[in-house]
Every structure is written in C-alpha cells, then in structure tokens.
Amino acid sequence: MNSAAGTPERLRLLPWTTPDGKPCYLSTDSGGSRLSLLADDIEAAQLDSGEQVLAGAKAVLADPKAGEGAVRFALTRATESLADVLRVAVSRGERILGDER
C-alpha cells in the first residue's frame, strides 16, 4: 500500500485490541501524531505494570504459605502482562525493521 506521496505507509501495531480481541493498527508516517504518542504512553504504562506484576508474582512464589488462589491470581496477571509486553516487543520490532528499509 502506498501513500499519496508515493512512500510506503507504515502500519504500527497498537498496544490494544478491538473488543473482540483482534489487533489494531495505525497507518502513519509520523511517530509524533497524537495517536502514536498515546500508544507510546500506553506501552510505557504496560511495561511498568509488567514490572510490578513480576515483582508480585515473585513474592507469591517465594511465599510457601501462598494458597492456590494467590498463585492463580499471580499467574493470571503474569500472563496478561506477558501478552502486553510481547505486543510491545512485536510493535517496536516492526518499527525498527521498517526504519531499516
């Protein structure tokens, strides 16, 4: 797909999905658009949250008295955070590869 100027459009994988879980993409040639900056902020928040979830999960796993509910909760949050972090990694990787082309 080409933009009107004849340069390839870049699709950015956004850090959220549609209500039915499908990926969302932004077509832009600028990383400074409002939506790009919002996506940057959300990615940063997801990475920060992932660090907090990791610390919490480590604490639960280190506690020999932690019950099944605590372990299940920690694992559920950890898998959600891992999905977010993987989406950020894919999005950033695609942008890096796009910059090299």
PDB file of C-alpha atoms in Angstrom:
ATOM      1  CA  MET A   1       0.000   0.000   0.000  1.00  0.00           C
ATOM      2  CA  ASN A   2       1.364   3.432  -0.862  1.00  0.00           C
ATOM      3  CA  SER A   3       0.524   6.827   0.461  1.00  0.00           C
ATOM      4  CA  ALA A   4      -0.365   9.713  -1.803  1.00  0.00           C
ATOM      5  CA  ALA A   5       3.251  10.910  -1.696  1.00  0.00           C
ATOM      6  CA  GLY A   6       4.450   7.593  -3.093  1.00  0.00           C
ATOM      7  CA  THR A   7       6.177   6.429   0.084  1.00  0.00           C
ATOM      8  CA  PRO A   8       5.108   3.219   1.803  1.00  0.00           C
ATOM      9  CA  GLU A   9       2.683   3.618   4.653  1.00  0.00           C
ATOM     10  CA  ARG A  10       3.838   2.201   7.947  1.00  0.00           C
ATOM     11  CA  LEU A  11       1.402   0.174   9.988  1.00  0.00           C
ATOM     12  CA  ARG A  12       2.029   0.320  13.696  1.00  0.00           C
ATOM     13  CA  LEU A  13       0.641  -2.415  15.910  1.00  0.00           C
ATOM     14  CA  LEU A  14      -1.130  -0.585  18.701  1.00  0.00           C
ATOM     15  CA  PRO A  15      -0.965  -1.699  22.351  1.00  0.00           C
ATOM     16  CA  TRP A  16      -4.675  -2.511  22.499  1.00  0.00           C
ATOM     17  CA  THR A  17      -7.102  -4.748  20.664  1.00  0.00           C
ATOM     18  CA  THR A  18     -10.640  -4.476  19.357  1.00  0.00           C
ATOM     19  CA  PRO A  19     -13.449  -5.547  21.713  1.00  0.00           C
ATOM     20  CA  ASP A  20     -13.333  -8.999  20.109  1.00  0.00           C
ATOM     21  CA  GLY A  21      -9.564  -9.333  20.616  1.00  0.00           C
ATOM     22  CA  LYS A  22      -8.322  -8.502  17.118  1.00  0.00           C
ATOM     23  CA  PRO A  23      -5.172  -6.382  16.700  1.00  0.00           C
ATOM     24  CA  CYS A  24      -5.437  -2.664  15.985  1.00  0.00           C
ATOM     25  CA  TYR A  25      -3.063  -0.888  13.628  1.00  0.00           C
ATOM     26  CA  LEU A  26      -2.266   2.736  12.974  1.00  0.00           C
ATOM     27  CA  SER A  27      -1.302   3.821   9.476  1.00  0.00           C
ATOM     28  CA  THR A  28       1.120   6.708   9.823  1.00  0.00           C
ATOM     29  CA  ASP A  29       4.363   8.104   8.540  1.00  0.00           C
ATOM     30  CA  SER A  30       4.908  10.087  11.732  1.00  0.00           C
ATOM     31  CA  GLY A  31       5.737   8.889  15.201  1.00  0.00           C
ATOM     32  CA  GLY A  32       4.648  12.249  16.555  1.00  0.00           C
ATOM     33  CA  SER A  33       0.920  12.032  15.887  1.00  0.00           C
ATOM     34  CA  ARG A  34      -1.486  12.195  18.830  1.00  0.00           C
ATOM     35  CA  LEU A  35      -2.416   8.543  18.463  1.00  0.00           C
ATOM     36  CA  SER A  36       1.250   7.499  18.194  1.00  0.00           C
ATOM     37  CA  LEU A  37       2.083   9.445  21.358  1.00  0.00           C
ATOM     38  CA  LEU A  38      -0.905   7.913  23.159  1.00  0.00           C
ATOM     39  CA  ALA A  39       0.270   4.444  22.092  1.00  0.00           C
ATOM     40  CA  ASP A  40       3.786   5.273  23.369  1.00  0.00           C
ATOM     41  CA  ASP A  41       2.330   6.277  26.748  1.00  0.00           C
ATOM     42  CA  ILE A  42       0.212   3.135  26.983  1.00  0.00           C
ATOM     43  CA  GLU A  43       3.186   0.926  26.042  1.00  0.00           C
ATOM     44  CA  ALA A  44       5.252   2.577  28.783  1.00  0.00           C
ATOM     45  CA  ALA A  45       2.441   2.005  31.295  1.00  0.00           C
ATOM     46  CA  GLN A  46       2.145  -1.646  30.210  1.00  0.00           C
ATOM     47  CA  LEU A  47       5.885  -2.178  30.682  1.00  0.00           C
ATOM     48  CA  ASP A  48       5.772  -0.524  34.119  1.00  0.00           C
ATOM     49  CA  SER A  49       2.787  -2.648  35.075  1.00  0.00           C
ATOM     50  CA  GLY A  50       4.623  -5.752  33.883  1.00  0.00           C
ATOM     51  CA  GLU A  51       7.500  -4.966  36.233  1.00  0.00           C
ATOM     52  CA  GLN A  52       5.076  -4.612  39.139  1.00  0.00           C
ATOM     53  CA  VAL A  53       3.263  -7.835  38.256  1.00  0.00           C
ATOM     54  CA  LEU A  54       6.580  -9.664  38.003  1.00  0.00           C
ATOM     55  CA  ALA A  55       7.613  -8.450  41.452  1.00  0.00           C
ATOM     56  CA  GLY A  56       4.257  -9.516  42.880  1.00  0.00           C
ATOM     57  CA  ALA A  57       4.402 -12.931  41.240  1.00  0.00           C
ATOM     58  CA  LYS A  58       7.912 -13.497  42.569  1.00  0.00           C
ATOM     59  CA  ALA A  59       6.707 -12.609  46.060  1.00  0.00           C
ATOM     60  CA  VAL A  60       3.792 -15.046  45.822  1.00  0.00           C
ATOM     61  CA  LEU A  61       6.058 -17.831  44.552  1.00  0.00           C
ATOM     62  CA  ALA A  62       8.563 -17.173  47.334  1.00  0.00           C
ATOM     63  CA  ASP A  63       5.838 -17.471  49.991  1.00  0.00           C
ATOM     64  CA  PRO A  64       5.446 -21.147  50.934  1.00  0.00           C
ATOM     65  CA  LYS A  65       2.110 -20.266  52.597  1.00  0.00           C
ATOM     66  CA  ALA A  66       0.607 -18.759  49.454  1.00  0.00           C
ATOM     67  CA  GLY A  67      -2.580 -20.560  48.607  1.00  0.00           C
ATOM     68  CA  GLU A  68      -3.921 -21.725  45.307  1.00  0.00           C
ATOM     69  CA  GLY A  69      -5.975 -18.542  44.905  1.00  0.00           C
ATOM     70  CA  ALA A  70      -2.932 -16.299  45.304  1.00  0.00           C
ATOM     71  CA  VAL A  71      -0.893 -18.375  42.865  1.00  0.00           C
ATOM     72  CA  ARG A  72      -3.743 -18.424  40.342  1.00  0.00           C
ATOM     73  CA  PHE A  73      -4.188 -14.660  40.625  1.00  0.00           C
ATOM     74  CA  ALA A  74      -0.452 -14.051  40.197  1.00  0.00           C
ATOM     75  CA  LEU A  75      -0.293 -16.355  37.173  1.00  0.00           C
ATOM     76  CA  THR A  76      -3.352 -14.760  35.591  1.00  0.00           C
ATOM     77  CA  ARG A  77      -1.887 -11.261  35.962  1.00  0.00           C
ATOM     78  CA  ALA A  78       1.514 -12.510  34.750  1.00  0.00           C
ATOM     79  CA  THR A  79       0.038 -13.992  31.565  1.00  0.00           C
ATOM     80  CA  GLU A  80      -1.875 -10.761  30.885  1.00  0.00           C
ATOM     81  CA  SER A  81       1.301  -8.732  31.371  1.00  0.00           C
ATOM     82  CA  LEU A  82       3.317 -11.106  29.211  1.00  0.00           C
ATOM     83  CA  ALA A  83       0.790 -10.686  26.390  1.00  0.00           C
ATOM     84  CA  ASP A  84       1.094  -6.886  26.694  1.00  0.00           C
ATOM     85  CA  VAL A  85       4.897  -6.967  26.729  1.00  0.00           C
ATOM     86  CA  LEU A  86       5.029  -9.309  23.719  1.00  0.00           C
ATOM     87  CA  ARG A  87       2.710  -6.968  21.792  1.00  0.00           C
ATOM     88  CA  VAL A  88       5.006  -4.028  22.644  1.00  0.00           C
ATOM     89  CA  ALA A  89       8.055  -6.040  21.527  1.00  0.00           C
ATOM     90  CA  VAL A  90       6.426  -7.010  18.227  1.00  0.00           C
ATOM     91  CA  SER A  91       5.282  -3.443  17.581  1.00  0.00           C
ATOM     92  CA  ARG A  92       8.699  -1.972  18.311  1.00  0.00           C
ATOM     93  CA  GLY A  93      10.455  -4.673  16.322  1.00  0.00           C
ATOM     94  CA  GLU A  94       8.267  -3.995  13.302  1.00  0.00           C
ATOM     95  CA  ARG A  95       9.014  -0.276  13.577  1.00  0.00           C
ATOM     96  CA  ILE A  96      12.752  -0.910  13.797  1.00  0.00           C
ATOM     97  CA  LEU A  97      12.647  -3.153  10.737  1.00  0.00           C
ATOM     98  CA  GLY A  98      10.526  -0.560   8.937  1.00  0.00           C
ATOM     99  CA  ASP A  99      13.100   2.138   9.684  1.00  0.00           C
ATOM    100  CA  GLU A 100      15.871  -0.020   8.189  1.00  0.00           C
ATOM    101  CA  ARG A 101      14.064  -0.480   4.878  1.00  0.00           C
TER     102      ARG A 101
END
